[in-house]
Amino acid sequence: MTKKVHTTNYYNTERKEKFAKELTECYITKPKDEQLNLEGSGSTDLAGWFIGTRGENASLFKQMVQEAIDENINCRKEFHPEDPYYITKNVKESEGYKESIDILDKEFKKLVKELKASTPFYSFRILGHMNWEVSMPAVLGYISALLYNQNNVAAEASPTTTILEMLVGNDLCKMLGYTPSPIKVKLPDTASALKTDPSKNITAWGHITADGSIANIEGMWASRNLKYYPVSVRAALQEEPALKKATSLTVTLCTGQEKQLISLSDWEALNINTDEILSIPSKIAHLDPSIDQSRLNAILDKYSLQTMGFLDLTKKYLPDVPTAPVAIGPSTMHYSWPKAAALLGMGRGNLLDVHVDKYGRIETEHLREKLQQCLDSKTPVIMNVVVIGTTEEGAIDPLDEILEMRDEFREKGLDYTIHLDAAWGGYFASMIRPSTAENAQGNGVGFVPDLPLSEYAIKQYRLLGEAESITVDPHKAGYIPYPAGGLCYRNSAMRNLVTFTAPVVFHGGFDPTVGVYGVEGSKPGAAASATYLSHRVIRPDITGYGKLLGECMFTAKKFYARLLTVNTHQQNFNVTPLLPTVAELNGESEKKIKEQLQFIRKRINNVPNEEIIKDPEAMNLLRNLGQDQTICTYFFNFKNDDGSWNQDVQKMYNLNQAVFNTFSMAPGDNFEDVKKKNMIVTSSEFSKANYGEEFVNNLLSRADIKNPEKSDVPIFFIITTLMDPWPTDGEMGNFLDILENTIFDTVSQLVEEKAYNTEEKKMYS
């Protein structure tokens, strides 16, 4: 017997619709010059986007922060000015008050002093994590909204920042290639929405989350519920007299065949495509116009996976498919995915890893093998995770091939959603988004070219809109303060699968209960405000974020060029970047490889930016050099005293760990210790268990390890993430020289000191 679960009614439909209409109307009727919006152009000069690594825009920043504080104080004074003051002159003169302020002052000074020992992410020398200086508009937006402490869980607690979140959600959708619904005054009521065929007008929807992990969990949650929704409806049609008029409901299977839902086999019910599933409530409403949403919700809820759980639902309604569902993704996928599988009751063991190729991208033939095994064993596949910018390699999985593969398996009767984990890589889509803004190059004094994405990357980014859902983190390549993740759905109806309501199509306008969608409850309106103001000033197109990330790409490629050519010098170490030269990747001769290295040294390294951009051959090579985005991954090996290359992978591991220890924060570091850090990087490992024998052995061979197949020791590698657009600017004297010398001089010194003989606790053990 199904137990009735009592929950607080946060979803009061009538009140929700009324508030939505009123909120939207208030927004639309404002004068255009007062209306908050994310249409049109922003600014184009990078120097105005940041506080500055040396605090160059400090005066402007202080002025604007003071304006935000003043406005907040004025609000306090103007809200019911007839109300009494509590903190009067007499109170301020009391001993208790003075003691309280003394304690506050003392502890505040103590805190700000201690905070100086934080990682200096604002510096050119920070090359480790996916974090650099946040944009000045973002900080100002965050501080301004923070003073009002808005909670975007409900519009009543955040009437302004809820609007900002919806504007940002739409803007993120557009950047990623989705089509969100424009804001409009007239909203259909719920009954009308339910009776509208969602396949006629599919619109996207996005929202802010705490981070990419939360977005990934929500994405898997939505896909899991989507997979089992037809099973629940089939059961309800079979057992509920109230749905008798809807028993003739038909659906189109992933094979293209049309059948009555009530007659589907278990396997067929588990393999229907997304838009077809999300149209089911509307189809029921068409067959039985007398049914309303609340009644339909109440009926279907009894049969849902949300209510019954995996065990009871499978046992009662899926006797022919008793196997647990799986999700599939590359071995490079983020650690949040095993968490998601565990939290959703699937079990991390049902998250299937696929090996990666030499580029760090998912190996499509191995993926095909996994999918075929699932088809043969009738194992439901909930989703295929595709990474658009891996955390450690900056690799973009081949979305074009993966989409074609899904079409191939749909013909065989296997369907699943495709979720793009673009937490890091999502904002790089701005590099291909056009704009009508004028003066796209800006008028700055310095000059850093913005380098286009490679042809391969552009091909993948043009297909983002084909996926069901996308994770994107404004607090990564959007330069927004934490916490600001994001999740976008291609079909807005999918968001309802992570609430306890039917998946009714979203027809535009503002949803005042944006906070009920997803994992979180309370959420800071300040995050939406920060993202809004940054997007308003730095547009997510080729004139804004596209330009910023294009300059970072240019910097990253020039840094990579130096990594490739350092081995042409005589020294006591070598460096192995994740990817070799383009010539070597293309299987060209040793002569061609040497010629390309010589070309890089003469036409790219130490050549002024203004000259490189006039050299089409150099620009084309630079564009296709190295990794897919602005992450550079590499490791070092060393020469023995007799001049031979070290063959002990454990010693190589130790050397790279010593490099990382030199260039990282240590527990207990104070500000004086931090100031002595010449650079900060991060690190990770390539193990054969996770990446496959071929991938790791290839890297070891390139590092002059002669018998790589004999070693089970992982490769400890260094990661530098170039989020700073300016190190190659001639006005700065080319800061890349300083970074290069810092790295290579330190490695040489560590080799001389035989740091590789000091074995620390193995990370991989």
Coordinates of C-alpha atoms in Angstrom, one line a residue, residues 181 193 198 201-204 491-494 503-509:
S181 CA 11.1 32.2 -24.4
A193 CA -0.5 25.4 -20.7
P198 CA 4.7 21.4 -26.1
N201 CA 6.9 25.5 -29.2
I202 CA 9.9 24.0 -27.3
T203 CA 11.6 26.7 -25.3
A204 CA 14.7 26.6 -23.1
N491 CA 13.1 21.8 -23.2
S492 CA 11.9 23.9 -20.3
A493 CA 9.3 21.3 -19.3
M494 CA 12.1 19.0 -18.1
P503 CA 6.1 18.4 -16.7
V504 CA 4.0 21.2 -18.2
V505 CA 5.6 23.3 -20.9
F506 CA 7.0 26.7 -19.9
H507 CA 5.5 29.5 -22.0
G508 CA 7.7 32.4 -21.0
G509 CA 7.5 35.2 -18.4

